[in-house]
GROMACS .gro file of N, CA and C in nm:
model
  444
    1ILE      N    1  11.797  25.841   3.817
    1ILE     CA    2  11.786  25.697   3.792
    1ILE      C    3  11.651  25.673   3.723
    2THR      N    4  11.655  25.597   3.616
    2THR     CA    5  11.533  25.556   3.549
    2THR      C    6  11.515  25.405   3.574
    3LEU      N    7  11.398  25.368   3.621
    3LEU     CA    8  11.372  25.227   3.650
    3LEU      C    9  11.347  25.150   3.521
    4ALA      N   10  11.383  25.022   3.524
    4ALA     CA   11  11.369  24.937   3.406
    4ALA      C   12  11.224  24.906   3.376
    5GLU      N   13  11.138  24.910   3.480
    5GLU     CA   14  10.995  24.878   3.458
    5GLU      C   15  10.913  24.972   3.545
    6PRO      N   16  10.786  24.994   3.506
    6PRO     CA   17  10.700  25.084   3.583
    6PRO      C   18  10.679  25.034   3.725
    7VAL      N   19  10.659  25.129   3.815
    7VAL     CA   20  10.629  25.097   3.955
    7VAL      C   21  10.481  25.087   3.968
    8PRO      N   22  10.428  24.969   4.014
    8PRO     CA   23  10.280  24.959   4.032
    8PRO      C   24  10.234  25.054   4.141
    9ALA      N   25  10.108  25.096   4.133
    9ALA     CA   26  10.053  25.194   4.225
    9ALA      C   27  10.072  25.154   4.370
   10GLU      N   28  10.051  25.026   4.403
   10GLU     CA   29  10.060  24.981   4.542
   10GLU      C   30  10.205  24.981   4.593
   11ALA      N   31  10.304  24.985   4.503
   11ALA     CA   32  10.443  24.981   4.544
   11ALA      C   33  10.504  25.119   4.568
   12VAL      N   34  10.437  25.225   4.525
   12VAL     CA   35  10.491  25.359   4.539
   12VAL      C   36  10.512  25.395   4.684
   13ALA      N   37  10.431  25.342   4.773
   13ALA     CA   38  10.440  25.376   4.915
   13ALA      C   39  10.550  25.297   4.988
   14ARG      N   40  10.604  25.195   4.923
   14ARG     CA   41  10.711  25.116   4.987
   14ARG      C   42  10.847  25.177   4.952
   15PRO      N   43  10.944  25.167   5.046
   15PRO     CA   44  11.076  25.222   5.016
   15PRO      C   45  11.138  25.150   4.896
   16ILE      N   46  11.204  25.226   4.812
   16ILE     CA   47  11.279  25.173   4.700
   16ILE      C   48  11.427  25.192   4.731
   17VAL      N   49  11.496  25.082   4.753
   17VAL     CA   50  11.638  25.090   4.789
   17VAL      C   51  11.721  25.063   4.665
   18VAL      N   52  11.818  25.153   4.641
   18VAL     CA   53  11.908  25.139   4.529
   18VAL      C   54  12.043  25.090   4.580
   19GLU      N   55  12.090  24.982   4.522
   19GLU     CA   56  12.218  24.924   4.561
   19GLU      C   57  12.309  24.918   4.438
   20LEU      N   58  12.422  24.987   4.447
   20LEU     CA   59  12.521  24.989   4.338
   20LEU      C   60  12.654  24.942   4.393
   21PRO      N   61  12.728  24.862   4.317
   21PRO     CA   62  12.859  24.815   4.363
   21PRO      C   63  12.947  24.933   4.400
   22GLY      N   64  13.011  24.921   4.515
   22GLY     CA   65  13.104  25.027   4.560
   22GLY      C   66  13.041  25.142   4.633
   23PHE      N   67  12.906  25.139   4.649
   23PHE     CA   68  12.834  25.248   4.716
   23PHE      C   69  12.747  25.189   4.825
   24SER      N   70  12.718  25.270   4.926
   24SER     CA   71  12.624  25.228   5.031
   24SER      C   72  12.484  25.231   4.973
   25PRO      N   73  12.395  25.139   5.018
   25PRO     CA   74  12.256  25.142   4.970
   25PRO      C   75  12.192  25.276   5.005
   26GLY      N   76  12.103  25.322   4.919
   26GLY     CA   77  12.034  25.448   4.941
   26GLY      C   78  11.889  25.439   4.895
   27ASN      N   79  11.804  25.526   4.952
   27ASN     CA   80  11.666  25.529   4.913
   27ASN      C   81  11.646  25.611   4.787
   28ALA      N   82  11.557  25.564   4.701
   28ALA     CA   83  11.511  25.639   4.584
   28ALA      C   84  11.371  25.689   4.616
   29TYR      N   85  11.340  25.810   4.582
   29TYR     CA   86  11.209  25.870   4.610
   29TYR      C   87  11.131  25.885   4.483
   30ALA      N   88  11.007  25.836   4.485
   30ALA     CA   89  10.918  25.846   4.368
   30ALA      C   90  10.886  25.992   4.343
   31ARG      N   91  10.906  26.036   4.219
   31ARG     CA   92  10.874  26.174   4.183
   31ARG      C   93  10.786  26.179   4.060
   32ASP      N   94  10.849  26.155   3.945
   32ASP     CA   95  10.773  26.166   3.820
   32ASP      C   96  10.655  26.070   3.814
   33VAL      N   97  10.660  25.960   3.889
   33VAL     CA   98  10.553  25.863   3.888
   33VAL      C   99  10.423  25.926   3.939
   34LEU      N  100  10.430  26.028   4.023
   34LEU     CA  101  10.311  26.088   4.083
   34LEU      C  102  10.232  26.168   3.983
   35SER      N  103  10.288  26.200   3.868
   35SER     CA  104  10.213  26.273   3.766
   35SER      C  105  10.135  26.177   3.674
   36HIS      N  106  10.148  26.048   3.700
   36HIS     CA  107  10.080  25.946   3.618
   36HIS      C  108   9.929  25.953   3.649
   37ASP      N  109   9.847  25.920   3.548
   37ASP     CA  110   9.702  25.923   3.563
   37ASP      C  111   9.652  25.838   3.680
   38MET      N  112   9.721  25.733   3.718
   38MET     CA  113   9.675  25.647   3.829
   38MET      C  114   9.671  25.723   3.960
   39PHE      N  115   9.734  25.838   3.969
   39PHE     CA  116   9.733  25.916   4.093
   39PHE      C  117   9.664  26.052   4.077
   40ALA      N  118   9.605  26.074   3.961
   40ALA     CA  119   9.537  26.204   3.937
   40ALA      C  120   9.404  26.205   4.013
   41ALA      N  121   9.401  26.274   4.125
   41ALA     CA  122   9.282  26.278   4.206
   41ALA      C  123   9.214  26.414   4.194
   42THR      N  124   9.206  26.463   4.071
   42THR     CA  125   9.154  26.597   4.047
   42THR      C  126   9.006  26.608   4.085
   43ASP      N  127   8.933  26.499   4.093
   43ASP     CA  128   8.792  26.505   4.127
   43ASP      C  129   8.766  26.476   4.276
   44ALA      N  130   8.872  26.456   4.352
   44ALA     CA  131   8.856  26.424   4.494
   44ALA      C  132   8.820  26.550   4.573
   45GLU      N  133   8.733  26.536   4.670
   45GLU     CA  134   8.702  26.645   4.761
   45GLU      C  135   8.794  26.636   4.880
   46LEU      N  136   8.907  26.706   4.871
   46LEU     CA  137   9.006  26.700   4.978
   46LEU      C  138   8.972  26.801   5.090
   47GLY      N  139   9.028  26.779   5.206
   47GLY     CA  140   8.996  26.861   5.324
   47GLY      C  141   8.892  26.790   5.408
   48TYR      N  142   8.804  26.864   5.468
   48TYR     CA  143   8.698  26.800   5.547
   48TYR      C  144   8.563  26.837   5.494
   49ARG      N  145   8.464  26.752   5.521
   49ARG     CA  146   8.322  26.779   5.491
   49ARG      C  147   8.247  26.761   5.622
   50TYR      N  148   8.194  26.870   5.671
   50TYR     CA  149   8.134  26.874   5.803
   50TYR      C  150   7.983  26.856   5.800
   51THR      N  151   7.931  26.781   5.896
   51THR     CA  152   7.790  26.783   5.933
   51THR      C  153   7.789  26.778   6.085
   52ALA      N  154   7.675  26.809   6.146
   52ALA     CA  155   7.666  26.805   6.292
   52ALA      C  156   7.677  26.660   6.345
   53ASP      N  157   7.651  26.563   6.261
   53ASP     CA  158   7.655  26.422   6.301
   53ASP      C  159   7.791  26.357   6.283
   54ALA      N  160   7.867  26.398   6.180
   54ALA     CA  161   7.998  26.337   6.151
   54ALA      C  162   8.074  26.427   6.057
   55THR      N  163   8.205  26.413   6.059
   55THR     CA  164   8.293  26.488   5.968
   55THR      C  165   8.381  26.388   5.896
   56THR      N  166   8.390  26.402   5.764
   56THR     CA  167   8.477  26.317   5.683
   56THR      C  168   8.598  26.396   5.641
   57PHE      N  169   8.715  26.338   5.660
   57PHE     CA  170   8.844  26.401   5.629
   57PHE      C  171   8.907  26.325   5.511
   58ARG      N  172   8.961  26.399   5.414
   58ARG     CA  173   9.031  26.334   5.299
   58ARG      C  174   9.160  26.414   5.270
   59THR      N  175   9.263  26.338   5.242
   59THR     CA  176   9.391  26.399   5.202
   59THR      C  177   9.456  26.313   5.095
   60TRP      N  178   9.549  26.367   5.022
   60TRP     CA  179   9.614  26.298   4.911
   60TRP      C  180   9.760  26.275   4.939
   61SER      N  181   9.801  26.150   4.938
   61SER     CA  182   9.943  26.116   4.958
   61SER      C  183   9.970  25.975   4.906
   62PRO      N  184   9.991  25.962   4.776
   62PRO     CA  185  10.020  25.831   4.720
   62PRO      C  186  10.142  25.762   4.773
   63VAL      N  187  10.239  25.839   4.822
   63VAL     CA  188  10.365  25.779   4.869
   63VAL      C  189  10.360  25.739   5.017
   64SER      N  190  10.251  25.766   5.085
   64SER     CA  191  10.242  25.728   5.225
   64SER      C  192  10.201  25.583   5.240
   65GLU      N  193  10.264  25.515   5.333
   65GLU     CA  194  10.225  25.376   5.365
   65GLU      C  195  10.118  25.376   5.475
   66ARG      N  196  10.103  25.491   5.543
   66ARG     CA  197  10.006  25.503   5.651
   66ARG      C  198   9.981  25.653   5.674
   67VAL      N  199   9.855  25.688   5.707
   67VAL     CA  200   9.823  25.828   5.738
   67VAL      C  201   9.732  25.828   5.862
   68GLU      N  202   9.762  25.915   5.956
   68GLU     CA  203   9.678  25.932   6.074
   68GLU      C  204   9.620  26.073   6.078
   69LEU      N  205   9.496  26.082   6.122
   69LEU     CA  206   9.432  26.208   6.153
   69LEU      C  207   9.457  26.231   6.300
   70LEU      N  208   9.519  26.346   6.337
   70LEU     CA  209   9.542  26.380   6.477
   70LEU      C  210   9.439  26.483   6.518
   71LEU      N  211   9.349  26.441   6.606
   71LEU     CA  212   9.227  26.517   6.631
   71LEU      C  213   9.226  26.578   6.771
   72GLY      N  214   9.192  26.709   6.778
   72GLY     CA  215   9.178  26.777   6.902
   72GLY      C  216   9.309  26.823   6.962
   73GLU      N  217   9.300  26.897   7.073
   73GLU     CA  218   9.422  26.942   7.142
   73GLU      C  219   9.508  26.825   7.188
   74GLU      N  220   9.445  26.715   7.225
   74GLU     CA  221   9.521  26.597   7.273
   74GLU      C  222   9.576  26.514   7.157
   75GLU      N  223   9.539  26.549   7.034
   75GLU     CA  224   9.583  26.482   6.914
   75GLU      C  225   9.558  26.330   6.917
   76ARG      N  226   9.431  26.296   6.940
   76ARG     CA  227   9.391  26.155   6.938
   76ARG      C  228   9.411  26.105   6.794
   77ALA      N  229   9.484  25.996   6.779
   77ALA     CA  230   9.515  25.942   6.646
   77ALA      C  231   9.401  25.858   6.593
   78VAL      N  232   9.357  25.890   6.471
   78VAL     CA  233   9.255  25.813   6.401
   78VAL      C  234   9.320  25.762   6.273
   79GLU      N  235   9.323  25.630   6.253
   79GLU     CA  236   9.381  25.573   6.130
   79GLU      C  237   9.292  25.610   6.010
   80MET      N  238   9.356  25.650   5.905
   80MET     CA  239   9.283  25.680   5.781
   80MET      C  240   9.296  25.560   5.687
   81MET      N  241   9.197  25.542   5.604
   81MET     CA  242   9.196  25.430   5.509
   81MET      C  243   9.241  25.478   5.370
   82ARG      N  244   9.327  25.400   5.310
   82ARG     CA  245   9.374  25.434   5.178
   82ARG      C  246   9.266  25.399   5.073
   83GLY      N  247   9.236  25.494   4.987
   83GLY     CA  248   9.141  25.470   4.879
   83GLY      C  249   9.212  25.477   4.745
   84GLY      N  250   9.140  25.495   4.641
   84GLY     CA  251   9.197  25.501   4.509
   84GLY      C  252   9.273  25.630   4.485
   85ARG      N  253   9.369  25.622   4.394
   85ARG     CA  254   9.447  25.737   4.349
   85ARG      C  255   9.527  25.808   4.459
   86GLY      N  256   9.555  25.737   4.568
   86GLY     CA  257   9.637  25.794   4.677
   86GLY      C  258   9.558  25.880   4.773
   87VAL      N  259   9.424  25.875   4.770
   87VAL     CA  260   9.342  25.952   4.858
   87VAL      C  261   9.316  25.873   4.986
   88TRP      N  262   9.335  25.934   5.102
   88TRP     CA  263   9.314  25.870   5.233
   88TRP      C  264   9.190  25.935   5.294
   89GLU      N  265   9.112  25.855   5.370
   89GLU     CA  266   8.984  25.904   5.425
   89GLU      C  267   8.958  25.847   5.562
   90ALA      N  268   8.895  25.929   5.645
   90ALA     CA  269   8.846  25.887   5.778
   90ALA      C  270   8.721  25.968   5.809
   91THR      N  271   8.622  25.901   5.868
   91THR     CA  272   8.501  25.970   5.914
   91THR      C  273   8.494  25.956   6.066
   92VAL      N  274   8.469  26.068   6.133
   92VAL     CA  275   8.463  26.073   6.277
   92VAL      C  276   8.321  26.119   6.317
   93GLU      N  277   8.255  26.040   6.400
   93GLU     CA  278   8.121  26.070   6.445
   93GLU      C  279   8.124  26.188   6.545
   94GLY      N  280   8.014  26.261   6.549
   94GLY     CA  281   7.998  26.372   6.646
   94GLY      C  282   8.015  26.508   6.581
   95ASP      N  283   7.976  26.608   6.658
   95ASP     CA  284   7.986  26.746   6.613
   95ASP      C  285   8.128  26.797   6.642
   96LEU      N  286   8.210  26.814   6.540
   96LEU     CA  287   8.350  26.853   6.557
   96LEU      C  288   8.375  27.003   6.531
   97HIS      N  289   8.269  27.081   6.525
   97HIS     CA  290   8.285  27.226   6.504
   97HIS      C  291   8.389  27.280   6.602
   98ARG      N  292   8.486  27.356   6.549
   98ARG     CA  293   8.595  27.421   6.626
   98ARG      C  294   8.700  27.323   6.679
   99THR      N  295   8.706  27.205   6.620
   99THR     CA  296   8.808  27.106   6.661
   99THR      C  297   8.933  27.118   6.577
  100PRO      N  298   9.050  27.141   6.639
  100PRO     CA  299   9.174  27.145   6.563
  100PRO      C  300   9.219  27.005   6.521
  101TYR      N  301   9.289  26.999   6.407
  101TYR     CA  302   9.339  26.869   6.362
  101TYR      C  303   9.456  26.891   6.268
  102ARG      N  304   9.530  26.785   6.248
  102ARG     CA  305   9.635  26.780   6.147
  102ARG      C  306   9.658  26.634   6.108
  103TYR      N  307   9.744  26.613   6.009
  103TYR     CA  308   9.768  26.478   5.963
  103TYR      C  309   9.911  26.438   5.994
  104ARG      N  310   9.932  26.307   6.013
  104ARG     CA  311  10.067  26.250   6.026
  104ARG      C  312  10.084  26.150   5.914
  105PHE      N  313  10.178  26.183   5.825
  105PHE     CA  314  10.207  26.097   5.708
  105PHE      C  315  10.329  26.009   5.739
  106HIS      N  316  10.319  25.883   5.710
  106HIS     CA  317  10.430  25.791   5.726
  106HIS      C  318  10.476  25.745   5.590
  107SER      N  319  10.597  25.784   5.551
  107SER     CA  320  10.648  25.744   5.420
  107SER      C  321  10.802  25.742   5.422
  108TYR      N  322  10.856  25.651   5.346
  108TYR     CA  323  11.002  25.638   5.333
  108TYR      C  324  11.072  25.627   5.468
  109GLY      N  325  11.004  25.559   5.562
  109GLY     CA  326  11.066  25.537   5.693
  109GLY      C  327  11.063  25.657   5.786
  110GLU      N  328  10.994  25.763   5.750
  110GLU     CA  329  10.986  25.882   5.832
  110GLU      C  330  10.840  25.921   5.856
  111SER      N  331  10.817  26.006   5.957
  111SER     CA  332  10.683  26.061   5.986
  111SER      C  333  10.689  26.212   5.969
  112ARG      N  334  10.583  26.268   5.908
  112ARG     CA  335  10.571  26.411   5.894
  112ARG      C  336  10.434  26.455   5.941
  113THR      N  337  10.429  26.557   6.026
  113THR     CA  338  10.300  26.604   6.076
  113THR      C  339  10.277  26.744   6.018
  114VAL      N  340  10.158  26.758   5.952
  114VAL     CA  341  10.130  26.885   5.887
  114VAL      C  342   9.981  26.922   5.900
  115ALA      N  343   9.953  27.049   5.892
  115ALA     CA  344   9.813  27.098   5.890
  115ALA      C  345   9.754  27.066   5.753
  116ASP      N  346   9.624  27.059   5.746
  116ASP     CA  347   9.552  27.032   5.623
  116ASP      C  348   9.547  27.160   5.537
  117VAL      N  349   9.613  27.155   5.423
  117VAL     CA  350   9.618  27.274   5.335
  117VAL      C  351   9.483  27.300   5.267
  118HIS      N  352   9.389  27.204   5.275
  118HIS     CA  353   9.258  27.223   5.212
  118HIS      C  354   9.150  27.267   5.308
  119ALA      N  355   9.186  27.297   5.432
  119ALA     CA  356   9.088  27.336   5.532
  119ALA      C  357   9.041  27.480   5.509
  120PHE      N  358   8.928  27.514   5.576
  120PHE     CA  359   8.869  27.647   5.563
  120PHE      C  360   8.919  27.740   5.675
  121ALA      N  361   8.980  27.682   5.778
  121ALA     CA  362   9.025  27.761   5.892
  121ALA      C  363   9.148  27.697   5.956
  122ALA      N  364   9.224  27.776   6.033
  122ALA     CA  365   9.344  27.725   6.097
  122ALA      C  366   9.361  27.796   6.231
  123THR      N  367   9.447  27.736   6.313
  123THR     CA  368   9.483  27.802   6.440
  123THR      C  369   9.563  27.926   6.411
  124ALA      N  370   9.581  28.016   6.510
  124ALA     CA  371   9.651  28.141   6.490
  124ALA      C  372   9.790  28.121   6.434
  125ASP      N  373   9.859  28.016   6.477
  125ASP     CA  374   9.995  27.991   6.427
  125ASP      C  375  10.001  27.899   6.305
  126SER      N  376   9.883  27.860   6.253
  126SER     CA  377   9.872  27.774   6.136
  126SER      C  378   9.930  27.636   6.151
  127SER      N  379   9.955  27.593   6.276
  127SER     CA  380  10.010  27.460   6.297
  127SER      C  381   9.906  27.351   6.287
  128ARG      N  382   9.780  27.388   6.294
  128ARG     CA  383   9.669  27.294   6.281
  128ARG      C  384   9.556  27.359   6.202
  129ALA      N  385   9.485  27.273   6.129
  129ALA     CA  386   9.364  27.319   6.067
  129ALA      C  387   9.256  27.311   6.172
  130VAL      N  388   9.139  27.370   6.146
  130VAL     CA  389   9.026  27.369   6.240
  130VAL      C  390   8.897  27.339   6.162
  131VAL      N  391   8.823  27.241   6.215
  131VAL     CA  392   8.692  27.213   6.155
  131VAL      C  393   8.597  27.324   6.198
  132ILE      N  394   8.527  27.382   6.103
  132ILE     CA  395   8.427  27.482   6.134
  132ILE      C  396   8.300  27.453   6.054
  133ASP      N  397   8.189  27.485   6.114
  133ASP     CA  398   8.060  27.482   6.043
  133ASP      C  399   8.046  27.622   5.984
  134LEU      N  400   8.067  27.632   5.855
  134LEU     CA  401   8.066  27.764   5.790
  134LEU      C  402   7.934  27.841   5.810
  135ARG      N  403   7.824  27.770   5.830
  135ARG     CA  404   7.696  27.840   5.854
  135ARG      C  405   7.697  27.913   5.987
  136ARG      N  406   7.775  27.863   6.083
  136ARG     CA  407   7.783  27.930   6.215
  136ARG      C  408   7.869  28.055   6.208
  137THR      N  409   7.936  28.078   6.100
  137THR     CA  410   8.016  28.200   6.085
  137THR      C  411   7.941  28.313   6.013
  138ASP      N  412   7.820  28.281   5.963
  138ASP     CA  413   7.741  28.380   5.892
  138ASP      C  414   7.696  28.494   5.986
  139PRO      N  415   7.710  28.616   5.946
  139PRO     CA  416   7.657  28.728   6.026
  139PRO      C  417   7.502  28.721   6.025
  140GLU      N  418   7.441  28.782   6.123
  140GLU     CA  419   7.294  28.783   6.132
  140GLU      C  420   7.235  28.839   6.002
  141GLY      N  421   7.136  28.769   5.950
  141GLY     CA  422   7.067  28.813   5.830
  141GLY      C  423   7.137  28.776   5.700
  142PHE      N  424   7.251  28.710   5.705
  142PHE     CA  425   7.329  28.682   5.586
  142PHE      C  426   7.253  28.600   5.483
  143ARG      N  427   7.187  28.494   5.525
  143ARG     CA  428   7.117  28.405   5.434
  143ARG      C  429   6.991  28.469   5.373
  144ALA      N  430   6.936  28.568   5.440
  144ALA     CA  431   6.816  28.634   5.394
  144ALA      C  432   6.848  28.751   5.296
  145HIS      N  433   6.972  28.792   5.295
  145HIS     CA  434   7.013  28.907   5.214
  145HIS      C  435   6.993  28.877   5.066
  146GLN      N  436   6.934  28.971   4.993
  146GLN     CA  437   6.916  28.962   4.849
  146GLN      C  438   7.015  29.052   4.780
  147PRO      N  439   7.094  28.998   4.690
  147PRO     CA  440   7.192  29.084   4.618
  147PRO      C  441   7.117  29.184   4.530
  148PRO      N  442   7.179  29.298   4.504
  148PRO     CA  443   7.115  29.402   4.422
  148PRO      C  444   7.091  29.357   4.280
   0.00000   0.00000   0.00000
């Protein structure tokens, strides 16, 4: 199906229902629209950015109407804020080193829970990403080592 007019960026996350005479209504899913420049987030720093004081999480999902960060073993839900180009962001205070997390995306009337594909570490079964302070993984003397 080709739409008669472009879909505005803010409408991509809303369900698009197609109704044709003689057929039951059905959902249309945005596909080619996502390759448009308005969604090109090539400069976005996706995944997490850790400090001992706070961690910022970013993910890309232009078609989601809502995204939650599920944090820790208890999966405490933190609402993420939609930014430009379909990038979602949340900052959580505190030292989150070794904290598992994943995202819950709400789109097209469904929810999908997935690990962060941009993370630096994951649980053994890869069902969750894990926040790590990469400096804490350095072997002793690593920063002092001089390459040949």
